[in-house]
Amino acid sequence: MTETAPPAQTAREVLKKLQKDFAVIRDCKPLAIGIDKQMIALQPDINRKLLRGALGIHTKSVRYLKSLQGANERFNLDGSTAGDVSEEQRTLAAQILHAHFKKQADERKAKQAAEAAETAVRERQEKLNQLAQKFSRSK
C-alpha cells in the first residue's frame, strides 16, 4: 500500500480554513440561514460533520454573538445581504452573551474565594506553628 491517508482534520482546522477563504466568517458578520449549503456547493469535498462543528464553534463565539447582537442584516459567503436579523435573534444573542459573562464572573469569584480560603488556612497554620514554637522553647 503506497497510498497514505490524508491527515485527520478537526472542526477548528476547518474553521481556520473557512476564515481564510471567506471574509464574512473572518469578519464575524452574521451569516445567512443555511450558509452550510452554500459552503457545500462551493467546496463539495468538505466533511459535513466537521463543517457543522466549525460553524457551531464560530456561531457560539463571543465575537460572533456580539456582532449578531448589534446587526440588522445577515450575509452570504460572497458578502451580499441575505435577509434581516430579527429582534428575537438579537435578544437571544444578548442573553447567551450575558449568561457567558455571568458564568465567567462566577468562576472568577469562586476561584478568588478558594484562594482566599487557602490563604486563611495557611496563615492560621503559620500562627499555630509560631505559638507551638514559642511555648515549646519556654520549657
mmCIF file with all atom_site columns, C-alpha atoms in Angstrom:
data_model
loop_
_atom_site.group_PDB
_atom_site.id
_atom_site.type_symbol
_atom_site.label_atom_id
_atom_site.label_alt_id
_atom_site.label_comp_id
_atom_site.label_asym_id
_atom_site.label_entity_id
_atom_site.label_seq_id
_atom_site.pdbx_PDB_ins_code
_atom_site.Cartn_x
_atom_site.Cartn_y
_atom_site.Cartn_z
_atom_site.occupancy
_atom_site.B_iso_or_equiv
_atom_site.pdbx_formal_charge
_atom_site.auth_seq_id
_atom_site.auth_comp_id
_atom_site.auth_asym_id
_atom_site.auth_atom_id
_atom_site.pdbx_PDB_model_num
ATOM 1   C CA . MET A 1 1   ? 0.000   0.000  0.000  1.00 0.00 ? 1   MET A CA 1
ATOM 2   C CA . THR A 1 2   ? 1.660   3.184  -1.159 1.00 0.00 ? 2   THR A CA 1
ATOM 3   C CA . GLU A 1 3   ? -1.358  5.406  -0.541 1.00 0.00 ? 3   GLU A CA 1
ATOM 4   C CA . THR A 1 4   ? -1.337  7.384  2.667  1.00 0.00 ? 4   THR A CA 1
ATOM 5   C CA . ALA A 1 5   ? -4.476  8.582  4.356  1.00 0.00 ? 5   ALA A CA 1
ATOM 6   C CA . PRO A 1 6   ? -4.915  12.351 4.482  1.00 0.00 ? 6   PRO A CA 1
ATOM 7   C CA . PRO A 1 7   ? -4.258  13.845 7.885  1.00 0.00 ? 7   PRO A CA 1
ATOM 8   C CA . ALA A 1 8   ? -7.298  13.908 10.118 1.00 0.00 ? 8   ALA A CA 1
ATOM 9   C CA . GLN A 1 9   ? -8.873  17.343 10.354 1.00 0.00 ? 9   GLN A CA 1
ATOM 10  C CA . THR A 1 10  ? -10.596 18.911 13.293 1.00 0.00 ? 10  THR A CA 1
ATOM 11  C CA . ALA A 1 11  ? -13.503 21.335 13.339 1.00 0.00 ? 11  ALA A CA 1
ATOM 12  C CA . ARG A 1 12  ? -11.093 24.099 14.432 1.00 0.00 ? 12  ARG A CA 1
ATOM 13  C CA . GLU A 1 13  ? -8.853  23.444 11.430 1.00 0.00 ? 13  GLU A CA 1
ATOM 14  C CA . VAL A 1 14  ? -11.891 23.601 9.133  1.00 0.00 ? 14  VAL A CA 1
ATOM 15  C CA . LEU A 1 15  ? -12.896 26.881 10.778 1.00 0.00 ? 15  LEU A CA 1
ATOM 16  C CA . LYS A 1 16  ? -9.413  28.337 10.205 1.00 0.00 ? 16  LYS A CA 1
ATOM 17  C CA . LYS A 1 17  ? -9.646  27.393 6.531  1.00 0.00 ? 17  LYS A CA 1
ATOM 18  C CA . LEU A 1 18  ? -13.110 28.948 6.261  1.00 0.00 ? 18  LEU A CA 1
ATOM 19  C CA . GLN A 1 19  ? -11.798 32.132 7.873  1.00 0.00 ? 19  GLN A CA 1
ATOM 20  C CA . LYS A 1 20  ? -9.055  32.307 5.239  1.00 0.00 ? 20  LYS A CA 1
ATOM 21  C CA . ASP A 1 21  ? -11.475 31.624 2.388  1.00 0.00 ? 21  ASP A CA 1
ATOM 22  C CA . PHE A 1 22  ? -14.452 33.804 3.373  1.00 0.00 ? 22  PHE A CA 1
ATOM 23  C CA . ALA A 1 23  ? -14.356 37.390 4.633  1.00 0.00 ? 23  ALA A CA 1
ATOM 24  C CA . VAL A 1 24  ? -17.839 37.132 6.185  1.00 0.00 ? 24  VAL A CA 1
ATOM 25  C CA . ILE A 1 25  ? -16.543 34.441 8.535  1.00 0.00 ? 25  ILE A CA 1
ATOM 26  C CA . ARG A 1 26  ? -13.220 36.164 9.175  1.00 0.00 ? 26  ARG A CA 1
ATOM 27  C CA . ASP A 1 27  ? -15.060 39.427 9.993  1.00 0.00 ? 27  ASP A CA 1
ATOM 28  C CA . CYS A 1 28  ? -17.688 37.637 12.117 1.00 0.00 ? 28  CYS A CA 1
ATOM 29  C CA . LYS A 1 29  ? -20.601 39.049 10.153 1.00 0.00 ? 29  LYS A CA 1
ATOM 30  C CA . PRO A 1 30  ? -23.998 37.463 10.826 1.00 0.00 ? 30  PRO A CA 1
ATOM 31  C CA . LEU A 1 31  ? -24.290 34.522 8.468  1.00 0.00 ? 31  LEU A CA 1
ATOM 32  C CA . ALA A 1 32  ? -27.218 33.695 6.209  1.00 0.00 ? 32  ALA A CA 1
ATOM 33  C CA . ILE A 1 33  ? -29.547 30.990 7.423  1.00 0.00 ? 33  ILE A CA 1
ATOM 34  C CA . GLY A 1 34  ? -28.467 27.796 5.628  1.00 0.00 ? 34  GLY A CA 1
ATOM 35  C CA . ILE A 1 35  ? -24.927 29.047 4.945  1.00 0.00 ? 35  ILE A CA 1
ATOM 36  C CA . ASP A 1 36  ? -23.705 25.454 5.222  1.00 0.00 ? 36  ASP A CA 1
ATOM 37  C CA . LYS A 1 37  ? -25.475 24.618 1.949  1.00 0.00 ? 37  LYS A CA 1
ATOM 38  C CA . GLN A 1 38  ? -23.610 27.469 0.223  1.00 0.00 ? 38  GLN A CA 1
ATOM 39  C CA . MET A 1 39  ? -20.313 26.155 1.590  1.00 0.00 ? 39  MET A CA 1
ATOM 40  C CA . ILE A 1 40  ? -21.002 22.605 0.475  1.00 0.00 ? 40  ILE A CA 1
ATOM 41  C CA . ALA A 1 41  ? -21.914 23.871 -3.016 1.00 0.00 ? 41  ALA A CA 1
ATOM 42  C CA . LEU A 1 42  ? -18.609 25.784 -3.221 1.00 0.00 ? 42  LEU A CA 1
ATOM 43  C CA . GLN A 1 43  ? -16.493 23.103 -1.537 1.00 0.00 ? 43  GLN A CA 1
ATOM 44  C CA . PRO A 1 44  ? -18.206 19.746 -2.159 1.00 0.00 ? 44  PRO A CA 1
ATOM 45  C CA . ASP A 1 45  ? -15.282 17.759 -0.704 1.00 0.00 ? 45  ASP A CA 1
ATOM 46  C CA . ILE A 1 46  ? -15.667 19.333 2.736  1.00 0.00 ? 46  ILE A CA 1
ATOM 47  C CA . ASN A 1 47  ? -16.553 16.958 5.573  1.00 0.00 ? 47  ASN A CA 1
ATOM 48  C CA . ARG A 1 48  ? -20.123 17.871 6.552  1.00 0.00 ? 48  ARG A CA 1
ATOM 49  C CA . LYS A 1 49  ? -19.745 16.794 10.174 1.00 0.00 ? 49  LYS A CA 1
ATOM 50  C CA . LEU A 1 50  ? -16.599 18.899 10.589 1.00 0.00 ? 50  LEU A CA 1
ATOM 51  C CA . LEU A 1 51  ? -18.310 21.797 8.801  1.00 0.00 ? 51  LEU A CA 1
ATOM 52  C CA . ARG A 1 52  ? -21.213 21.694 11.263 1.00 0.00 ? 52  ARG A CA 1
ATOM 53  C CA . GLY A 1 53  ? -18.734 21.597 14.139 1.00 0.00 ? 53  GLY A CA 1
ATOM 54  C CA . ALA A 1 54  ? -16.744 24.507 12.718 1.00 0.00 ? 54  ALA A CA 1
ATOM 55  C CA . LEU A 1 55  ? -19.883 26.588 12.199 1.00 0.00 ? 55  LEU A CA 1
ATOM 56  C CA . GLY A 1 56  ? -21.004 25.732 15.737 1.00 0.00 ? 56  GLY A CA 1
ATOM 57  C CA . ILE A 1 57  ? -17.708 26.948 17.176 1.00 0.00 ? 57  ILE A CA 1
ATOM 58  C CA . HIS A 1 58  ? -17.916 30.101 15.071 1.00 0.00 ? 58  HIS A CA 1
ATOM 59  C CA . THR A 1 59  ? -21.549 30.999 15.801 1.00 0.00 ? 59  THR A CA 1
ATOM 60  C CA . LYS A 1 60  ? -21.139 30.409 19.545 1.00 0.00 ? 60  LYS A CA 1
ATOM 61  C CA . SER A 1 61  ? -18.060 32.608 19.802 1.00 0.00 ? 61  SER A CA 1
ATOM 62  C CA . VAL A 1 62  ? -18.280 35.818 21.814 1.00 0.00 ? 62  VAL A CA 1
ATOM 63  C CA . ARG A 1 63  ? -17.112 37.861 18.821 1.00 0.00 ? 63  ARG A CA 1
ATOM 64  C CA . TYR A 1 64  ? -19.837 36.442 16.538 1.00 0.00 ? 64  TYR A CA 1
ATOM 65  C CA . LEU A 1 65  ? -22.576 36.823 19.160 1.00 0.00 ? 65  LEU A CA 1
ATOM 66  C CA . LYS A 1 66  ? -21.557 40.453 19.765 1.00 0.00 ? 66  LYS A CA 1
ATOM 67  C CA . SER A 1 67  ? -21.734 41.053 16.028 1.00 0.00 ? 67  SER A CA 1
ATOM 68  C CA . LEU A 1 68  ? -25.142 39.373 15.794 1.00 0.00 ? 68  LEU A CA 1
ATOM 69  C CA . GLN A 1 69  ? -26.450 41.296 18.786 1.00 0.00 ? 69  GLN A CA 1
ATOM 70  C CA . GLY A 1 70  ? -25.925 44.638 17.056 1.00 0.00 ? 70  GLY A CA 1
ATOM 71  C CA . ALA A 1 71  ? -26.642 43.636 13.453 1.00 0.00 ? 71  ALA A CA 1
ATOM 72  C CA . ASN A 1 72  ? -29.609 44.235 11.213 1.00 0.00 ? 72  ASN A CA 1
ATOM 73  C CA . GLU A 1 73  ? -28.604 42.093 8.205  1.00 0.00 ? 73  GLU A CA 1
ATOM 74  C CA . ARG A 1 74  ? -27.287 38.615 7.500  1.00 0.00 ? 74  ARG A CA 1
ATOM 75  C CA . PHE A 1 75  ? -24.722 37.873 4.803  1.00 0.00 ? 75  PHE A CA 1
ATOM 76  C CA . ASN A 1 76  ? -23.992 35.240 2.156  1.00 0.00 ? 76  ASN A CA 1
ATOM 77  C CA . LEU A 1 77  ? -20.479 33.909 1.585  1.00 0.00 ? 77  LEU A CA 1
ATOM 78  C CA . ASP A 1 78  ? -19.878 36.475 -1.159 1.00 0.00 ? 78  ASP A CA 1
ATOM 79  C CA . GLY A 1 79  ? -20.736 39.324 1.207  1.00 0.00 ? 79  GLY A CA 1
ATOM 80  C CA . SER A 1 80  ? -24.143 40.098 -0.289 1.00 0.00 ? 80  SER A CA 1
ATOM 81  C CA . THR A 1 81  ? -27.049 40.600 2.093  1.00 0.00 ? 81  THR A CA 1
ATOM 82  C CA . ALA A 1 82  ? -29.221 37.585 2.809  1.00 0.00 ? 82  ALA A CA 1
ATOM 83  C CA . GLY A 1 83  ? -32.048 38.820 4.965  1.00 0.00 ? 83  GLY A CA 1
ATOM 84  C CA . ASP A 1 84  ? -32.572 40.514 8.268  1.00 0.00 ? 84  ASP A CA 1
ATOM 85  C CA . VAL A 1 85  ? -31.548 39.617 11.802 1.00 0.00 ? 85  VAL A CA 1
ATOM 86  C CA . SER A 1 86  ? -34.772 39.512 13.806 1.00 0.00 ? 86  SER A CA 1
ATOM 87  C CA . GLU A 1 87  ? -35.194 41.226 17.134 1.00 0.00 ? 87  GLU A CA 1
ATOM 88  C CA . GLU A 1 88  ? -35.683 37.789 18.665 1.00 0.00 ? 88  GLU A CA 1
ATOM 89  C CA . GLN A 1 89  ? -32.313 36.631 17.288 1.00 0.00 ? 89  GLN A CA 1
ATOM 90  C CA . ARG A 1 90  ? -30.573 39.764 18.617 1.00 0.00 ? 90  ARG A CA 1
ATOM 91  C CA . THR A 1 91  ? -32.191 39.247 22.021 1.00 0.00 ? 91  THR A CA 1
ATOM 92  C CA . LEU A 1 92  ? -31.132 35.587 22.096 1.00 0.00 ? 92  LEU A CA 1
ATOM 93  C CA . ALA A 1 93  ? -27.536 36.573 21.248 1.00 0.00 ? 93  ALA A CA 1
ATOM 94  C CA . ALA A 1 94  ? -27.616 39.127 24.081 1.00 0.00 ? 94  ALA A CA 1
ATOM 95  C CA . GLN A 1 95  ? -28.965 36.512 26.518 1.00 0.00 ? 95  GLN A CA 1
ATOM 96  C CA . ILE A 1 96  ? -26.282 33.997 25.546 1.00 0.00 ? 96  ILE A CA 1
ATOM 97  C CA . LEU A 1 97  ? -23.573 36.643 25.982 1.00 0.00 ? 97  LEU A CA 1
ATOM 98  C CA . HIS A 1 98  ? -24.998 37.671 29.360 1.00 0.00 ? 98  HIS A CA 1
ATOM 99  C CA . ALA A 1 99  ? -25.033 34.045 30.539 1.00 0.00 ? 99  ALA A CA 1
ATOM 100 C CA . HIS A 1 100 ? -21.470 33.533 29.253 1.00 0.00 ? 100 HIS A CA 1
ATOM 101 C CA . PHE A 1 101 ? -20.106 36.584 31.061 1.00 0.00 ? 101 PHE A CA 1
ATOM 102 C CA . LYS A 1 102 ? -22.051 35.765 34.236 1.00 0.00 ? 102 LYS A CA 1
ATOM 103 C CA . LYS A 1 103 ? -20.587 32.249 34.223 1.00 0.00 ? 103 LYS A CA 1
ATOM 104 C CA . GLN A 1 104 ? -17.081 33.668 33.791 1.00 0.00 ? 104 GLN A CA 1
ATOM 105 C CA . ALA A 1 105 ? -17.633 36.129 36.636 1.00 0.00 ? 105 ALA A CA 1
ATOM 106 C CA . ASP A 1 106 ? -19.000 33.372 38.895 1.00 0.00 ? 106 ASP A CA 1
ATOM 107 C CA . GLU A 1 107 ? -15.998 31.158 38.108 1.00 0.00 ? 107 GLU A CA 1
ATOM 108 C CA . ARG A 1 108 ? -13.619 34.042 38.821 1.00 0.00 ? 108 ARG A CA 1
ATOM 109 C CA . LYS A 1 109 ? -15.364 34.757 42.155 1.00 0.00 ? 109 LYS A CA 1
ATOM 110 C CA . ALA A 1 110 ? -15.233 31.080 43.129 1.00 0.00 ? 110 ALA A CA 1
ATOM 111 C CA . LYS A 1 111 ? -11.537 30.919 42.294 1.00 0.00 ? 111 LYS A CA 1
ATOM 112 C CA . GLN A 1 112 ? -10.842 34.069 44.333 1.00 0.00 ? 112 GLN A CA 1
ATOM 113 C CA . ALA A 1 113 ? -12.852 32.692 47.260 1.00 0.00 ? 113 ALA A CA 1
ATOM 114 C CA . ALA A 1 114 ? -10.934 29.398 47.123 1.00 0.00 ? 114 ALA A CA 1
ATOM 115 C CA . GLU A 1 115 ? -7.618  31.273 47.041 1.00 0.00 ? 115 GLU A CA 1
ATOM 116 C CA . ALA A 1 116 ? -8.690  33.453 49.973 1.00 0.00 ? 116 ALA A CA 1
ATOM 117 C CA . ALA A 1 117 ? -9.732  30.384 51.985 1.00 0.00 ? 117 ALA A CA 1
ATOM 118 C CA . GLU A 1 118 ? -6.433  28.683 51.171 1.00 0.00 ? 118 GLU A CA 1
ATOM 119 C CA . THR A 1 119 ? -4.521  31.779 52.276 1.00 0.00 ? 119 THR A CA 1
ATOM 120 C CA . ALA A 1 120 ? -6.514  31.948 55.530 1.00 0.00 ? 120 ALA A CA 1
ATOM 121 C CA . VAL A 1 121 ? -5.794  28.285 56.280 1.00 0.00 ? 121 VAL A CA 1
ATOM 122 C CA . ARG A 1 122 ? -2.086  28.784 55.557 1.00 0.00 ? 122 ARG A CA 1
ATOM 123 C CA . GLU A 1 123 ? -1.899  31.902 57.779 1.00 0.00 ? 123 GLU A CA 1
ATOM 124 C CA . ARG A 1 124 ? -3.741  30.099 60.589 1.00 0.00 ? 124 ARG A CA 1
ATOM 125 C CA . GLN A 1 125 ? -1.343  27.175 60.342 1.00 0.00 ? 125 GLN A CA 1
ATOM 126 C CA . GLU A 1 126 ? 1.655   29.541 60.452 1.00 0.00 ? 126 GLU A CA 1
ATOM 127 C CA . LYS A 1 127 ? 0.296   31.226 63.591 1.00 0.00 ? 127 LYS A CA 1
ATOM 128 C CA . LEU A 1 128 ? -0.290  27.868 65.234 1.00 0.00 ? 128 LEU A CA 1
ATOM 129 C CA . ASN A 1 129 ? 3.278   26.823 64.379 1.00 0.00 ? 129 ASN A CA 1
ATOM 130 C CA . GLN A 1 130 ? 4.629   30.086 65.822 1.00 0.00 ? 130 GLN A CA 1
ATOM 131 C CA . LEU A 1 131 ? 2.665   29.566 69.035 1.00 0.00 ? 131 LEU A CA 1
ATOM 132 C CA . ALA A 1 132 ? 3.836   25.971 69.270 1.00 0.00 ? 132 ALA A CA 1
ATOM 133 C CA . GLN A 1 133 ? 7.457   27.070 68.853 1.00 0.00 ? 133 GLN A CA 1
ATOM 134 C CA . LYS A 1 134 ? 7.068   29.845 71.401 1.00 0.00 ? 134 LYS A CA 1
ATOM 135 C CA . PHE A 1 135 ? 5.666   27.590 74.081 1.00 0.00 ? 135 PHE A CA 1
ATOM 136 C CA . SER A 1 136 ? 7.976   24.668 73.352 1.00 0.00 ? 136 SER A CA 1
ATOM 137 C CA . ARG A 1 137 ? 11.078  26.886 73.951 1.00 0.00 ? 137 ARG A CA 1
ATOM 138 C CA . SER A 1 138 ? 9.904   28.036 77.348 1.00 0.00 ? 138 SER A CA 1
ATOM 139 C CA . LYS A 1 139 ? 10.084  24.537 78.822 1.00 0.00 ? 139 LYS A CA 1
#
